[in-house]
mmCIF file of C-alpha atoms in Angstrom:
data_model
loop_
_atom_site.group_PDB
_atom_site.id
_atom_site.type_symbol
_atom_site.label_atom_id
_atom_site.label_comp_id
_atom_site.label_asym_id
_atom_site.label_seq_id
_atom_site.Cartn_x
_atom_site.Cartn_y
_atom_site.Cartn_z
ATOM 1 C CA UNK A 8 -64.571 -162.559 -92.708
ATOM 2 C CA UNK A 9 -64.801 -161.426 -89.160
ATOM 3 C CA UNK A 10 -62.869 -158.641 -89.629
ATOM 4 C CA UNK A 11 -64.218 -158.237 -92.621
ATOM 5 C CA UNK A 12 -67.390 -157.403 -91.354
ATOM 6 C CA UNK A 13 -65.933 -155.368 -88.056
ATOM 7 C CA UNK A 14 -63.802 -153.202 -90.627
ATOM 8 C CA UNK A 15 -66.624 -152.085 -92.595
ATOM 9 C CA UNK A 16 -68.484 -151.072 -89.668
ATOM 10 C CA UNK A 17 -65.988 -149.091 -88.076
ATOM 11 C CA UNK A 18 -66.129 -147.000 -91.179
ATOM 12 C CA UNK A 19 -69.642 -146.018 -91.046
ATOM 13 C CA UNK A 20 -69.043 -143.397 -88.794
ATOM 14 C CA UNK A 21 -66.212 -142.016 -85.846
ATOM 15 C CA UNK A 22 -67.742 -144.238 -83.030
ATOM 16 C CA UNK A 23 -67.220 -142.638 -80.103
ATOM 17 C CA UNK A 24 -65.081 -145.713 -78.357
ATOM 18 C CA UNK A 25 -62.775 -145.494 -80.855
ATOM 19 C CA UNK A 26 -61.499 -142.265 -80.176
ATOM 20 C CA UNK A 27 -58.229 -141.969 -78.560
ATOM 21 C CA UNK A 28 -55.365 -138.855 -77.613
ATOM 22 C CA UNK A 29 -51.686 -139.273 -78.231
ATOM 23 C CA UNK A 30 -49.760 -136.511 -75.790
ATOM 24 C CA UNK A 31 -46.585 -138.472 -76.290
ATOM 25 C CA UNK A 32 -45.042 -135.945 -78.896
ATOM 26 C CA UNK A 33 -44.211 -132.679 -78.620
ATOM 27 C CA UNK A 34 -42.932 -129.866 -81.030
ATOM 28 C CA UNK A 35 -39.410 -128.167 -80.783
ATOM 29 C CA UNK A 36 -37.927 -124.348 -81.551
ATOM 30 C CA UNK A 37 -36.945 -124.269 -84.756
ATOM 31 C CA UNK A 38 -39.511 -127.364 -86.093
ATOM 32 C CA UNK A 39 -40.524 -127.232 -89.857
ATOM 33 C CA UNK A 40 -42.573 -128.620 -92.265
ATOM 34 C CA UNK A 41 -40.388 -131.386 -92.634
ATOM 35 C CA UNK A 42 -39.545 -131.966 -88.464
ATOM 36 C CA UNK A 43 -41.566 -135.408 -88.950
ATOM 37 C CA UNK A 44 -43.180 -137.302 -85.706
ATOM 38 C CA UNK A 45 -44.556 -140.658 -85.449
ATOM 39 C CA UNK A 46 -48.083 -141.661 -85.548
ATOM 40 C CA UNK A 47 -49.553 -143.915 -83.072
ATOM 41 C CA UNK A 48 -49.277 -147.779 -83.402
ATOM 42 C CA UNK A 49 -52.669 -148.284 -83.862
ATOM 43 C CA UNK A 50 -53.326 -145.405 -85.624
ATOM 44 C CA UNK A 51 -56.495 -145.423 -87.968
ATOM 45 C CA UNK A 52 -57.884 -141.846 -89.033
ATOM 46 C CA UNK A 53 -57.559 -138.603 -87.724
ATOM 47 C CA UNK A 54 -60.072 -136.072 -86.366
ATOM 48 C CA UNK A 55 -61.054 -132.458 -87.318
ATOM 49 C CA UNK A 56 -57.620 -131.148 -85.371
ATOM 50 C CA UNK A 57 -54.680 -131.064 -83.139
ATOM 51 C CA UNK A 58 -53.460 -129.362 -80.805
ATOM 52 C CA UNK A 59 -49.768 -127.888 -79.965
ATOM 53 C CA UNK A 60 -50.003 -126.345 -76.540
ATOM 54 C CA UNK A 61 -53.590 -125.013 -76.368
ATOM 55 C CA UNK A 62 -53.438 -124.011 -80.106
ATOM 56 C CA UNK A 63 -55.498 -125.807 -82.956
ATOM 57 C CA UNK A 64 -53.719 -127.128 -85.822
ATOM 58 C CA UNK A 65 -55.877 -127.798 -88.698
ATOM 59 C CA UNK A 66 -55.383 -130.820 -91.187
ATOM 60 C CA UNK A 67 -54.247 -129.735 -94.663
ATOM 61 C CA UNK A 68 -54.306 -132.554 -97.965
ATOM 62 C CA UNK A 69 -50.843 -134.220 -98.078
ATOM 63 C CA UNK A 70 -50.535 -132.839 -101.615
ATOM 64 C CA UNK A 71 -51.203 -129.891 -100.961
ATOM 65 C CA UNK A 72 -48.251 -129.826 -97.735
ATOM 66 C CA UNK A 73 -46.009 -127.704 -100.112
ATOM 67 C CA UNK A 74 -48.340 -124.512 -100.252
ATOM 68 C CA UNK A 75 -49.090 -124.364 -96.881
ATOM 69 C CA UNK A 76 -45.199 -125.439 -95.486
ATOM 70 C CA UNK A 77 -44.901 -121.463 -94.172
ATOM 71 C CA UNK A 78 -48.690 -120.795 -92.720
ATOM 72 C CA UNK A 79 -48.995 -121.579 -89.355
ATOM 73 C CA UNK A 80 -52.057 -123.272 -87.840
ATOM 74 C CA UNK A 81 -51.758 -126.419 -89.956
ATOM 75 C CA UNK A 82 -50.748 -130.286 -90.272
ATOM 76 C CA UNK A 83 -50.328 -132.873 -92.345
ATOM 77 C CA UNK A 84 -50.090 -136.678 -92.221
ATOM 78 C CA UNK A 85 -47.633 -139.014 -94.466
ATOM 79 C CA UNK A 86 -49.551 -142.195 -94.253
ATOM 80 C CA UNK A 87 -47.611 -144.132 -96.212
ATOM 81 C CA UNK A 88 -45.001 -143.595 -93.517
ATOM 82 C CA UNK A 89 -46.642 -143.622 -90.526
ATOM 83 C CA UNK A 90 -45.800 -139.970 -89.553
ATOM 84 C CA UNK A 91 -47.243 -136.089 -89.967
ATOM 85 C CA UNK A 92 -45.021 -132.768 -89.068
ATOM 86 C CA UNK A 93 -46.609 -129.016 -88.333
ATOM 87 C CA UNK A 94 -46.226 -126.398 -90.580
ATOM 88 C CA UNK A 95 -44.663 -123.340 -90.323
ATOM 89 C CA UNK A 96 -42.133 -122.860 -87.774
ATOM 90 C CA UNK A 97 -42.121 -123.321 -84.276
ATOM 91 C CA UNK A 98 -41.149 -120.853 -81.686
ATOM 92 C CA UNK A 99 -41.312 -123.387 -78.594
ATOM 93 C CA UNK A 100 -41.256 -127.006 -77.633
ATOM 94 C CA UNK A 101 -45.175 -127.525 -76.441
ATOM 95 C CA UNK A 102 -46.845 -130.764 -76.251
ATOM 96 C CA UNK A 103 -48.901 -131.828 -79.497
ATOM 97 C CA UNK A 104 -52.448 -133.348 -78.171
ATOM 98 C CA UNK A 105 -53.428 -135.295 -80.823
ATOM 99 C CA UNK A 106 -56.961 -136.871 -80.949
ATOM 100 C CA UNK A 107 -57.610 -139.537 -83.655
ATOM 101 C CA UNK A 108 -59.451 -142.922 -84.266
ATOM 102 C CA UNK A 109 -57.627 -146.177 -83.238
ATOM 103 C CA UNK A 110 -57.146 -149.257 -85.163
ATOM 104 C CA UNK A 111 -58.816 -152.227 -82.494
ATOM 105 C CA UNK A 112 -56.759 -155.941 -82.717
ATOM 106 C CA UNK A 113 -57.596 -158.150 -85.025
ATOM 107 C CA UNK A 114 -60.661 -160.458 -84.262
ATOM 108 C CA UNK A 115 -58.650 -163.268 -84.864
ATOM 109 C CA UNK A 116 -59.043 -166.206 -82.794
ATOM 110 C CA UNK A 117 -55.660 -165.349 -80.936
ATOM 111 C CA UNK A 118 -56.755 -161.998 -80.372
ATOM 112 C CA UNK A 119 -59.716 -162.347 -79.390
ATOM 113 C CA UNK A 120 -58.411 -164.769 -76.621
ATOM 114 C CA UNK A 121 -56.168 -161.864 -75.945
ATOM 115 C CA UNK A 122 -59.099 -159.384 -75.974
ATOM 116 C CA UNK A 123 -60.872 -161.001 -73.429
ATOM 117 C CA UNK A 124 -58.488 -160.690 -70.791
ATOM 118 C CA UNK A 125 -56.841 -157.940 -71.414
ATOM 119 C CA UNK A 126 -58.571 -155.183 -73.631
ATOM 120 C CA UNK A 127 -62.281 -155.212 -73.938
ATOM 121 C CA UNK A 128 -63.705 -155.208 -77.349
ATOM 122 C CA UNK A 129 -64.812 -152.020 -79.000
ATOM 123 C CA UNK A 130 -68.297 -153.644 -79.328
ATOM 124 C CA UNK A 131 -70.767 -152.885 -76.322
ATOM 125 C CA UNK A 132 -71.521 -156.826 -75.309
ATOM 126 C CA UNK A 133 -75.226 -157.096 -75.787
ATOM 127 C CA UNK A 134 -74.620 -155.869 -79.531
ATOM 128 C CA UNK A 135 -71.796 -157.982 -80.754
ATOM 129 C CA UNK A 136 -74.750 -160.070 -82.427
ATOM 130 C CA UNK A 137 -74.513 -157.540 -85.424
ATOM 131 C CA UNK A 138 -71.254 -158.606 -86.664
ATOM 132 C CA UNK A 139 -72.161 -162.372 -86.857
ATOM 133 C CA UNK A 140 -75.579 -160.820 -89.321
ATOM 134 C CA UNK A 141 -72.820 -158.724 -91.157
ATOM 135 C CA UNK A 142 -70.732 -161.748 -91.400
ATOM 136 C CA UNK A 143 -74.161 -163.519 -92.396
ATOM 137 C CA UNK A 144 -75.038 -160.982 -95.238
ATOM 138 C CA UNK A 145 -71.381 -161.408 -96.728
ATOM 139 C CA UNK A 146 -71.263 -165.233 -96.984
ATOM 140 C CA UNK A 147 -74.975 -165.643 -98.118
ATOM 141 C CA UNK A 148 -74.602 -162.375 -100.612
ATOM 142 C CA UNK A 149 -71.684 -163.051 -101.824
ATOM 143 C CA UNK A 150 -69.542 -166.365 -101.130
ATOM 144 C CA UNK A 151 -72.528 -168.599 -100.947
ATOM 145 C CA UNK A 152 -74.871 -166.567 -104.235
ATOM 146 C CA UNK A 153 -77.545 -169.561 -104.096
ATOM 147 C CA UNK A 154 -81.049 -168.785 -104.602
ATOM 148 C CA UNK A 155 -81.801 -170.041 -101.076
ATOM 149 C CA UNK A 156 -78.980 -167.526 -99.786
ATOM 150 C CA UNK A 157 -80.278 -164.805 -101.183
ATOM 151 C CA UNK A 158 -83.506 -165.178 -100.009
ATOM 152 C CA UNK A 159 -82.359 -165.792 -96.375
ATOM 153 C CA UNK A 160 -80.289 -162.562 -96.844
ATOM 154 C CA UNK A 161 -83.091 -160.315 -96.961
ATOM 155 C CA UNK A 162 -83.844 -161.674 -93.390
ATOM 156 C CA UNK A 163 -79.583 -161.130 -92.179
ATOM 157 C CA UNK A 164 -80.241 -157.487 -93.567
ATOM 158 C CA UNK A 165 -83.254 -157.034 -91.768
ATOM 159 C CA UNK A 166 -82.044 -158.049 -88.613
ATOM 160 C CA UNK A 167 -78.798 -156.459 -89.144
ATOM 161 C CA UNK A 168 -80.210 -153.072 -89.523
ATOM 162 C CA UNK A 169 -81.981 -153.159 -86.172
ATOM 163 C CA UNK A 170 -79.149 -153.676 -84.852
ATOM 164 C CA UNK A 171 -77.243 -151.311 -86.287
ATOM 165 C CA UNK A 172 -79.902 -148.414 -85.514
ATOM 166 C CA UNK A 173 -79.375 -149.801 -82.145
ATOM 167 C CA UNK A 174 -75.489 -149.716 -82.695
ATOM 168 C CA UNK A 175 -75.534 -145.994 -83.886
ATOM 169 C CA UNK A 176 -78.601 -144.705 -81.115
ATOM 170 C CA UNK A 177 -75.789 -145.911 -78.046
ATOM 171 C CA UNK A 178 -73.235 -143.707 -80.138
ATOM 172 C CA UNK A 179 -75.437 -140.885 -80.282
ATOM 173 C CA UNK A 180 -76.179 -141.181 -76.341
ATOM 174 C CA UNK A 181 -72.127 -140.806 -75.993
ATOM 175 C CA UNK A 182 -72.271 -137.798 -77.774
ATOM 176 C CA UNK A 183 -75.364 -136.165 -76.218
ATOM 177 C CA UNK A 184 -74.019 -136.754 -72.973
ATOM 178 C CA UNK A 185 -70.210 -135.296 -74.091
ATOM 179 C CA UNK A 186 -72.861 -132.025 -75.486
ATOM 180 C CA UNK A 187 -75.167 -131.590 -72.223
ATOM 181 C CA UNK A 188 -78.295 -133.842 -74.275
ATOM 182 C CA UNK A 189 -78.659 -130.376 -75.594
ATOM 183 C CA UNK A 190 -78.830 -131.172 -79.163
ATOM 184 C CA UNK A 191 -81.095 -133.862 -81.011
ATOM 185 C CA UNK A 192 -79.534 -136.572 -83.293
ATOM 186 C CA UNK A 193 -79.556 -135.157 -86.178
ATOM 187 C CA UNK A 194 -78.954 -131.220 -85.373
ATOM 188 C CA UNK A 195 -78.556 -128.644 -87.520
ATOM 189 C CA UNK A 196 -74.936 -128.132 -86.643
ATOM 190 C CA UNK A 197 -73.072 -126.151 -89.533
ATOM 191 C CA UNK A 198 -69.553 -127.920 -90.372
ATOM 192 C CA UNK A 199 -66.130 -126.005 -90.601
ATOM 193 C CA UNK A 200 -66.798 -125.174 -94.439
ATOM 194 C CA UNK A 201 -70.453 -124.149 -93.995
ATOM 195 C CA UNK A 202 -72.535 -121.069 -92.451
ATOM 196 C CA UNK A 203 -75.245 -121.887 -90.533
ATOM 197 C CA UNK A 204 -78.732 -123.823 -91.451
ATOM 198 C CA UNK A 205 -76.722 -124.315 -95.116
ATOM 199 C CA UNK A 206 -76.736 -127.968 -94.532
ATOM 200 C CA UNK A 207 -77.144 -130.976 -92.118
ATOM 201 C CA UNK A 208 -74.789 -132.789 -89.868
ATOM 202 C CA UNK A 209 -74.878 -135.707 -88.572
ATOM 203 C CA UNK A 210 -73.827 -136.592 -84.596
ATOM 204 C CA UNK A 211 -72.041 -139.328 -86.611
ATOM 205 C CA UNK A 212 -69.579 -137.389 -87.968
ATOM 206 C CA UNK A 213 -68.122 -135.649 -85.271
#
């Protein structure tokens, strides 16, 4: 149930301490659409782009690889194999910086042991209290449906959204500080499919 709970909320959004690079791959003259490389171990989901050299390489749908297997510019990842290849053709072996969100250990007793003297969590420590009310709202809502349960779980959710807001407001300071703090939370920032002021996005999913 504990990672359960941690699961779910790493889904809400791209937290910013979950973001990692892979540099350890590179592309090589004469690389195709099928010139596969290996995704990270821990790979979870990627980001907007990659880059090969100092050129962005857009994702493309996996179904869709076929279409685009002669434009340049583009990638796509095989998750059901752990592994993505660029499209086109490539002129020159550069090295393919790839940013994407990481998969944490398990939070397991064995790793957490593990966790604690080795890698920190990806929880900040004076908010790790919002998993054990996400934990709380699963057993009492679900495992546990009693009529005392439910009433207590109106209190877990209540709690557990405070701390969330609190969860998301340290994200949001990350990415202020990564933009200058020259943008509010929720600026008007077009995304890559839309002009500009024709809708909202959030710091959350960048």
């Amino acid at each position: 149930m504990l990672n359960q709970a941690d699961a779910q909320i790493r889904r809400e959004r791209n937290w910013q301490i979950l973001k990692k690079v892979d540099a350890s791959k590179s592309s090589a003259s004469g690389d195709t659409y099928l010139s596969y490389k290996t995704l990270p171990s821990d790979f979870d989901r990627a980001l907007h782009r990659i880059y090969v050299g100092t050129t962005p390489f857009h994702q493309i749908p996996f179904e869709e690889y076929i279409i685009w297997k002669d434009s340049p510019n583009r990638f796509y990842i095989d998750l059901l194999n752990d592994r993505y290849a660029l499209t086109g053709q490539q002129a020159a072996a550069k090295t393919i910086t790839f940013p994407y969100i990481h998969k944490p250990l398990s939070l397991d007793t064995t790793a957490v042991a593990s966790v604690a003297t080795t890698t920190p969590s990806w929880w900040p420590n004076d908010l790790r209290y919002v998993l054990a009310y996400k934990m709380a709202k699963l057993y009492q809502g679900n495992i546990e449906p009693d009529e005392i349960s439910f009433r207590m779980t109106k209190e877990q959710e209540r709690e557990f959204e405070i701390g969330m807001e609190a969860l998301r407001n340290w994200d949001d300071e990350i990415r202020l500080s990564a933009l200058d703090s020259s943008r509010g939370y929720d600026a008007d920032l077009p995304t890559v499919d839309q002009e500009p002021g024709s809708g909202l996005l959030k710091l959350g999913d960048l």
